[in-house]
Amino acid sequence: MYKRITVKIGSNVLADANGGIDLQRLGHLVHQMAELHRHGIEVILVSSGSILTGRSELRLAKHLDVVSSRQVYSAVGQAKLIGRYYELFLAEGIHCGQVLTTKESFETRSHYLNQKNCITQMLAEGIVPVVNENDTISLTELMFTDNDELSGLMASMMNVDALVILSNIDGIYDGNPSDPSTQVIRKIGRGKSISQYIQETKSKFGRGGMSSKAGTAQKVADEGIEVIIANGKRNDILTDLILEEKDVLCTRFEPAEKESSNVKKWIAHSEGFAKGELRISPKAVEAITAADVARSLLPIGVVSVTGEFEKNDIVRICDEDGNYIGVGLSRYDSRKIRQLAGKKGEKPVVHYDYMFISDTNH
Ligand code: GLU
C-alpha cells in the first residue's frame, strides 16, 4: 500500500462538454482523494484548470493578447477552482490549501527546500496541498512545459511512492488511439523508451500532450517512483487503483530500483534549467554510466562546452553526438571548463553526488 502519492488532474478531466468545469467530476475526484486520505494515504494534488475555469467564467470587455488573457483568466479561474476544492474537501471533513508555484521556485536549492518544507508541514497537519503553477506571473520561457512537468517535480521533491497522472484517455497506446486494433500499453519496463509509440496529439484544454506525459513519467520512474497514466473520467479510478489495487486499464511505468538521494532527485529534474551542455568522450560516457561504481566526470573526458554558465549551474551531459546522458551541477564556470577540457589530473567537473544519469536508452 502506498503511503504518499501525487495525483495530477489535467484540464481535460475537469472540462465538461461546453468547456466549463464539470463539478460532478470534480466532486467525485475529491471524494476519492478523501477516501485515500481516510486510509492514511497522503495525497499531494496537482490540479490544472485555472485557465479553463477563468475562460468559462469571464466575457472579457476588450480583446486581450494571449499573454494578458492567460493572466486574467488564470487569476479569476484559480480563485474559483480553489474555492470549489476547498468546499468539496471540507464537506469530506478535510482541509485543503493552495500552493502556487513557478519554475523559478525549483531552480535554486533554497527555494526548493522552502517549498518542500511548506508541503511537508501541510501533510503533517492532514491538509491536502492543491498545487498549480502561478499562471498569473509565469509566462513564456518562465513557464513549466505543462502541469505534467510540475507534477513530476512535486512527486520527486516530496519523495512519493507513486505519481498518478489523470488524463481523458486510458493510457499510452501502441498506435493511433482511433484505430480499433490499437491497445493501451499496460506496463513499461525499467529503462525502456516508448517514444516510438507516442502520437503527438495536443491536449484540447491544457498545454500538455502524450509525449510530455511520457517524458515526465520516464524521468520520474528513473528515480525509483512508480508512475501511472490513467483515465480521470472513469469512475472510481483512484480508489480502484490505489485502495482496491484492481487491474484497471492504464499505463504503468515500472520504477527503477535505485534510490536517489534528495540532491540527485533535484538535479534529475533540473534538465530544463540547464544553462549549458558538456559533450563528453566515449570513455567518459562509459565511466560515468558504469553500473557498479559511481564515478565523477573529469575534465579529461570533456570534448566540448556549449553555453555560458557559472560555477554551480546545472549542465546537460551528452555524448559526442549530442545524445542525452544526464545532468549535473558544474563545479567550474564555462570558461574554466574550456581551459581544462581534455586535461589530465584536474578535479572533477561534475562530482558523482551531484550528477544524475538517465536509465532510459535514447
Ligand atoms: N496551469 C494551467 C491551468 O491551470 C494548466 C497547464 C497545463 O495545461 O498543463 O490552467
mmCIF file of N, CA and C in Angstrom, residues 269-353:
data_model
loop_
_atom_site.group_PDB
_atom_site.id
_atom_site.type_symbol
_atom_site.label_atom_id
_atom_site.label_comp_id
_atom_site.label_asym_id
_atom_site.label_seq_id
_atom_site.Cartn_x
_atom_site.Cartn_y
_atom_site.Cartn_z
ATOM 1 N N HIS A 269 15.660 16.551 -12.123
ATOM 2 C CA HIS A 269 14.584 17.334 -12.730
ATOM 3 C C HIS A 269 15.034 18.698 -13.198
ATOM 4 N N SER A 270 16.340 18.925 -13.118
ATOM 5 C CA SER A 270 16.812 20.271 -13.418
ATOM 6 C C SER A 270 17.180 20.443 -14.870
ATOM 7 N N GLU A 271 16.988 19.408 -15.656
ATOM 8 C CA GLU A 271 17.424 19.476 -17.045
ATOM 9 C C GLU A 271 16.879 20.723 -17.745
ATOM 10 N N GLY A 272 15.627 21.033 -17.434
ATOM 11 C CA GLY A 272 15.002 22.200 -18.059
ATOM 12 C C GLY A 272 15.671 23.515 -17.659
ATOM 13 N N PHE A 273 16.423 23.504 -16.591
ATOM 14 C CA PHE A 273 17.072 24.741 -16.141
ATOM 15 C C PHE A 273 18.534 24.777 -16.577
ATOM 16 N N ALA A 274 18.958 23.780 -17.329
ATOM 17 C CA ALA A 274 20.383 23.687 -17.674
ATOM 18 C C ALA A 274 20.829 24.942 -18.405
ATOM 19 N N LYS A 275 21.978 25.432 -18.000
ATOM 20 C CA LYS A 275 22.485 26.665 -18.603
ATOM 21 C C LYS A 275 23.478 26.357 -19.717
ATOM 22 N N GLY A 276 23.900 25.118 -19.803
ATOM 23 C CA GLY A 276 24.877 24.781 -20.828
ATOM 24 C C GLY A 276 24.945 23.289 -21.026
ATOM 25 N N GLU A 277 25.838 22.886 -21.917
ATOM 26 C CA GLU A 277 25.932 21.460 -22.238
ATOM 27 C C GLU A 277 27.390 21.039 -22.346
ATOM 28 N N LEU A 278 27.680 19.876 -21.806
ATOM 29 C CA LEU A 278 29.025 19.314 -21.944
ATOM 30 C C LEU A 278 28.916 18.074 -22.812
ATOM 31 N N ARG A 279 29.734 18.023 -23.849
ATOM 32 C CA ARG A 279 29.801 16.775 -24.631
ATOM 33 C C ARG A 279 31.042 16.032 -24.158
ATOM 34 N N ILE A 280 30.873 14.752 -23.974
ATOM 35 C CA ILE A 280 31.975 14.003 -23.376
ATOM 36 C C ILE A 280 32.375 12.809 -24.249
ATOM 37 N N SER A 281 33.600 12.351 -24.030
ATOM 38 C CA SER A 281 34.167 11.298 -24.881
ATOM 39 C C SER A 281 33.506 9.947 -24.578
ATOM 40 N N PRO A 282 33.606 8.995 -25.509
ATOM 41 C CA PRO A 282 33.031 7.664 -25.264
ATOM 42 C C PRO A 282 33.571 7.032 -23.974
ATOM 43 N N LYS A 283 34.849 7.260 -23.709
ATOM 44 C CA LYS A 283 35.445 6.701 -22.483
ATOM 45 C C LYS A 283 34.791 7.296 -21.237
ATOM 46 N N ALA A 284 34.549 8.591 -21.308
ATOM 47 C CA ALA A 284 33.914 9.256 -20.158
ATOM 48 C C ALA A 284 32.483 8.766 -19.993
ATOM 49 N N VAL A 285 31.787 8.545 -21.126
ATOM 50 C CA VAL A 285 30.412 8.028 -21.058
ATOM 51 C C VAL A 285 30.442 6.687 -20.334
ATOM 52 N N GLU A 286 31.369 5.848 -20.767
ATOM 53 C CA GLU A 286 31.484 4.520 -20.159
ATOM 54 C C GLU A 286 31.740 4.637 -18.652
ATOM 55 N N ALA A 287 32.634 5.569 -18.284
ATOM 56 C CA ALA A 287 32.997 5.714 -16.871
ATOM 57 C C ALA A 287 31.800 6.161 -16.031
ATOM 58 N N ILE A 288 31.097 7.208 -16.488
ATOM 59 C CA ILE A 288 30.048 7.739 -15.598
ATOM 60 C C ILE A 288 28.762 6.925 -15.633
ATOM 61 N N THR A 289 28.605 6.088 -16.657
ATOM 62 C CA THR A 289 27.377 5.283 -16.692
ATOM 63 C C THR A 289 27.597 3.863 -16.141
ATOM 64 N N ALA A 290 28.813 3.573 -15.693
ATOM 65 C CA ALA A 290 29.095 2.223 -15.171
ATOM 66 C C ALA A 290 28.113 1.886 -14.059
ATOM 67 N N ALA A 291 27.556 0.687 -14.114
ATOM 68 C CA ALA A 291 26.502 0.327 -13.160
ATOM 69 C C ALA A 291 27.072 0.012 -11.773
ATOM 70 N N ASP A 292 28.300 -0.461 -11.714
ATOM 71 C CA ASP A 292 28.814 -0.975 -10.444
ATOM 72 C C ASP A 292 29.439 0.095 -9.560
ATOM 73 N N VAL A 293 29.888 1.191 -10.149
ATOM 74 C CA VAL A 293 30.603 2.172 -9.338
ATOM 75 C C VAL A 293 30.243 3.588 -9.780
ATOM 76 N N ALA A 294 30.162 4.505 -8.793
ATOM 77 C CA ALA A 294 29.835 5.892 -9.119
ATOM 78 C C ALA A 294 31.120 6.645 -9.442
ATOM 79 N N ARG A 295 31.190 7.239 -10.614
ATOM 80 C CA ARG A 295 32.392 7.990 -10.981
ATOM 81 C C ARG A 295 32.036 9.418 -11.371
ATOM 82 N N SER A 296 32.918 10.330 -11.014
ATOM 83 C CA SER A 296 32.698 11.729 -11.363
ATOM 84 C C SER A 296 33.148 11.972 -12.801
ATOM 85 N N LEU A 297 32.700 13.094 -13.334
ATOM 86 C CA LEU A 297 33.125 13.458 -14.692
ATOM 87 C C LEU A 297 34.370 14.334 -14.584
ATOM 88 N N LEU A 298 35.466 13.867 -15.184
ATOM 89 C CA LEU A 298 36.732 14.605 -15.096
ATOM 90 C C LEU A 298 36.941 15.469 -16.341
ATOM 91 N N PRO A 299 37.719 16.535 -16.197
ATOM 92 C CA PRO A 299 37.968 17.409 -17.361
ATOM 93 C C PRO A 299 38.527 16.656 -18.557
ATOM 94 N N ILE A 300 39.300 15.624 -18.320
ATOM 95 C CA ILE A 300 39.894 14.893 -19.450
ATOM 96 C C ILE A 300 38.825 14.308 -20.377
ATOM 97 N N GLY A 301 37.641 14.048 -19.813
ATOM 98 C CA GLY A 301 36.579 13.445 -20.623
ATOM 99 C C GLY A 301 35.736 14.458 -21.381
ATOM 100 N N VAL A 302 35.963 15.757 -21.121
ATOM 101 C CA VAL A 302 35.114 16.774 -21.765
ATOM 102 C C VAL A 302 35.640 17.091 -23.165
ATOM 103 N N VAL A 303 34.770 16.986 -24.140
ATOM 104 C CA VAL A 303 35.168 17.222 -25.528
ATOM 105 C C VAL A 303 34.811 18.656 -25.949
ATOM 106 N N SER A 304 33.621 19.102 -25.559
ATOM 107 C CA SER A 304 33.242 20.480 -25.903
ATOM 108 C C SER A 304 32.238 21.035 -24.897
ATOM 109 N N VAL A 305 32.181 22.360 -24.874
ATOM 110 C CA VAL A 305 31.298 23.058 -23.919
ATOM 111 C C VAL A 305 30.413 24.014 -24.707
ATOM 112 N N THR A 306 29.110 23.959 -24.474
ATOM 113 C CA THR A 306 28.202 24.912 -25.133
ATOM 114 C C THR A 306 27.545 25.778 -24.072
ATOM 115 N N GLY A 307 27.413 27.045 -24.364
ATOM 116 C CA GLY A 307 26.714 27.959 -23.453
ATOM 117 C C GLY A 307 27.661 28.606 -22.453
ATOM 118 N N GLU A 308 27.156 29.665 -21.834
ATOM 119 C CA GLU A 308 27.938 30.357 -20.803
ATOM 120 C C GLU A 308 27.252 30.098 -19.478
ATOM 121 N N PHE A 309 27.982 29.599 -18.504
ATOM 122 C CA PHE A 309 27.369 29.357 -17.206
ATOM 123 C C PHE A 309 28.371 29.587 -16.088
ATOM 124 N N GLU A 310 27.817 29.689 -14.902
ATOM 125 C CA GLU A 310 28.631 29.948 -13.713
ATOM 126 C C GLU A 310 28.875 28.642 -12.985
ATOM 127 N N LYS A 311 29.796 28.714 -12.044
ATOM 128 C CA LYS A 311 30.017 27.600 -11.125
ATOM 129 C C LYS A 311 28.696 27.273 -10.419
ATOM 130 N N ASN A 312 28.411 26.009 -10.198
ATOM 131 C CA ASN A 312 27.181 25.536 -9.533
ATOM 132 C C ASN A 312 25.914 25.669 -10.367
ATOM 133 N N ASP A 313 26.043 26.018 -11.632
ATOM 134 C CA ASP A 313 24.871 25.965 -12.522
ATOM 135 C C ASP A 313 24.680 24.518 -12.976
ATOM 136 N N ILE A 314 23.460 24.262 -13.426
ATOM 137 C CA ILE A 314 23.134 22.918 -13.929
ATOM 138 C C ILE A 314 23.545 22.813 -15.396
ATOM 139 N N VAL A 315 24.179 21.709 -15.744
ATOM 140 C CA VAL A 315 24.538 21.490 -17.155
ATOM 141 C C VAL A 315 24.040 20.124 -17.622
ATOM 142 N N ARG A 316 23.707 20.065 -18.890
ATOM 143 C CA ARG A 316 23.359 18.781 -19.501
ATOM 144 C C ARG A 316 24.642 18.064 -19.862
ATOM 145 N N ILE A 317 24.616 16.745 -19.749
ATOM 146 C CA ILE A 317 25.786 15.959 -20.144
ATOM 147 C C ILE A 317 25.355 15.075 -21.321
ATOM 148 N N CYS A 318 26.076 15.191 -22.421
ATOM 149 C CA CYS A 318 25.715 14.434 -23.629
ATOM 150 C C CYS A 318 26.948 13.716 -24.168
ATOM 151 N N ASP A 319 26.709 12.712 -24.996
ATOM 152 C CA ASP A 319 27.862 12.074 -25.634
ATOM 153 C C ASP A 319 28.319 12.956 -26.800
ATOM 154 N N GLU A 320 29.312 12.483 -27.527
ATOM 155 C CA GLU A 320 29.893 13.317 -28.588
ATOM 156 C C GLU A 320 28.883 13.707 -29.651
ATOM 157 N N ASP A 321 27.868 12.841 -29.850
ATOM 158 C CA ASP A 321 26.868 13.129 -30.880
ATOM 159 C C ASP A 321 25.679 13.913 -30.353
ATOM 160 N N GLY A 322 25.734 14.287 -29.094
ATOM 161 C CA GLY A 322 24.646 15.088 -28.529
ATOM 162 C C GLY A 322 23.532 14.263 -27.906
ATOM 163 N N ASN A 323 23.710 12.954 -27.798
ATOM 164 C CA ASN A 323 22.678 12.139 -27.127
ATOM 165 C C ASN A 323 22.737 12.372 -25.623
ATOM 166 N N TYR A 324 21.580 12.548 -25.061
ATOM 167 C CA TYR A 324 21.475 12.899 -23.648
ATOM 168 C C TYR A 324 21.896 11.752 -22.726
ATOM 169 N N ILE A 325 22.781 12.075 -21.796
ATOM 170 C CA ILE A 325 23.236 11.057 -20.830
ATOM 171 C C ILE A 325 22.690 11.379 -19.431
ATOM 172 N N GLY A 326 22.742 12.652 -19.087
ATOM 173 C CA GLY A 326 22.265 13.032 -17.755
ATOM 174 C C GLY A 326 22.458 14.522 -17.503
ATOM 175 N N VAL A 327 22.355 14.891 -16.237
ATOM 176 C CA VAL A 327 22.561 16.299 -15.846
ATOM 177 C C VAL A 327 23.407 16.347 -14.585
ATOM 178 N N GLY A 328 24.023 17.492 -14.364
ATOM 179 C CA GLY A 328 24.820 17.618 -13.149
ATOM 180 C C GLY A 328 25.090 19.062 -12.808
ATOM 181 N N LEU A 329 25.633 19.234 -11.613
ATOM 182 C CA LEU A 329 25.977 20.573 -11.131
ATOM 183 C C LEU A 329 27.451 20.800 -11.482
ATOM 184 N N SER A 330 27.721 21.848 -12.208
ATOM 185 C CA SER A 330 29.099 22.071 -12.654
ATOM 186 C C SER A 330 29.926 22.726 -11.550
ATOM 187 N N ARG A 331 31.093 22.191 -11.305
ATOM 188 C CA ARG A 331 31.952 22.778 -10.258
ATOM 189 C C ARG A 331 32.803 23.918 -10.776
ATOM 190 N N TYR A 332 32.777 24.124 -12.066
ATOM 191 C CA TYR A 332 33.528 25.243 -12.655
ATOM 192 C C TYR A 332 32.589 26.062 -13.519
ATOM 193 N N ASP A 333 33.002 27.313 -13.834
ATOM 194 C CA ASP A 333 32.226 28.062 -14.820
ATOM 195 C C ASP A 333 32.642 27.611 -16.222
ATOM 196 N N SER A 334 31.875 28.047 -17.222
ATOM 197 C CA SER A 334 32.097 27.521 -18.578
ATOM 198 C C SER A 334 33.490 27.883 -19.112
ATOM 199 N N ARG A 335 33.977 29.073 -18.758
ATOM 200 C CA ARG A 335 35.306 29.499 -19.257
ATOM 201 C C ARG A 335 36.390 28.541 -18.781
ATOM 202 N N LYS A 336 36.300 28.235 -17.480
ATOM 203 C CA LYS A 336 37.313 27.373 -16.861
ATOM 204 C C LYS A 336 37.273 25.968 -17.489
ATOM 205 N N ILE A 337 36.065 25.476 -17.741
ATOM 206 C CA ILE A 337 35.995 24.118 -18.321
ATOM 207 C C ILE A 337 36.621 24.112 -19.715
ATOM 208 N N ARG A 338 36.393 25.198 -20.447
ATOM 209 C CA ARG A 338 37.003 25.261 -21.802
ATOM 210 C C ARG A 338 38.528 25.172 -21.690
ATOM 211 N N GLN A 339 39.061 25.810 -20.652
ATOM 212 C CA GLN A 339 40.529 25.759 -20.463
ATOM 213 C C GLN A 339 40.992 24.360 -20.072
ATOM 214 N N LEU A 340 40.160 23.699 -19.241
ATOM 215 C CA LEU A 340 40.593 22.419 -18.673
ATOM 216 C C LEU A 340 40.248 21.210 -19.558
ATOM 217 N N ALA A 341 39.316 21.409 -20.497
ATOM 218 C CA ALA A 341 38.829 20.269 -21.289
ATOM 219 C C ALA A 341 39.982 19.463 -21.888
ATOM 220 N N GLY A 342 39.920 18.164 -21.701
ATOM 221 C CA GLY A 342 40.929 17.262 -22.265
ATOM 222 C C GLY A 342 42.181 17.127 -21.404
ATOM 223 N N LYS A 343 42.269 17.923 -20.327
ATOM 224 C CA LYS A 343 43.490 17.867 -19.487
ATOM 225 C C LYS A 343 43.385 16.781 -18.429
ATOM 226 N N LYS A 344 44.517 16.218 -18.142
ATOM 227 C CA LYS A 344 44.621 15.152 -17.131
ATOM 228 C C LYS A 344 44.806 15.715 -15.731
ATOM 229 N N GLY A 345 44.439 14.930 -14.748
ATOM 230 C CA GLY A 345 44.813 15.224 -13.361
ATOM 231 C C GLY A 345 44.122 16.420 -12.728
ATOM 232 N N GLU A 346 43.013 16.861 -13.306
ATOM 233 C CA GLU A 346 42.301 18.000 -12.709
ATOM 234 C C GLU A 346 41.132 17.484 -11.862
ATOM 235 N N LYS A 347 40.644 18.358 -10.987
ATOM 236 C CA LYS A 347 39.491 17.981 -10.138
ATOM 237 C C LYS A 347 38.238 17.806 -11.005
ATOM 238 N N PRO A 348 37.278 16.968 -10.549
ATOM 239 C CA PRO A 348 36.093 16.705 -11.366
ATOM 240 C C PRO A 348 35.322 17.967 -11.774
ATOM 241 N N VAL A 349 34.731 17.901 -12.932
ATOM 242 C CA VAL A 349 33.849 18.978 -13.402
ATOM 243 C C VAL A 349 32.476 18.781 -12.740
ATOM 244 N N VAL A 350 32.017 17.529 -12.740
ATOM 245 C CA VAL A 350 30.749 17.207 -12.075
ATOM 246 C C VAL A 350 31.010 16.028 -11.139
ATOM 247 N N HIS A 351 30.803 16.264 -9.871
ATOM 248 C CA HIS A 351 31.010 15.203 -8.888
ATOM 249 C C HIS A 351 29.856 14.205 -8.967
ATOM 250 N N TYR A 352 30.131 12.930 -8.712
ATOM 251 C CA TYR A 352 29.052 11.940 -8.890
ATOM 252 C C TYR A 352 27.868 12.137 -7.954
ATOM 253 N N ASP A 353 28.098 12.768 -6.803
ATOM 254 C CA ASP A 353 26.980 13.031 -5.892
ATOM 255 C C ASP A 353 26.038 14.093 -6.458
#
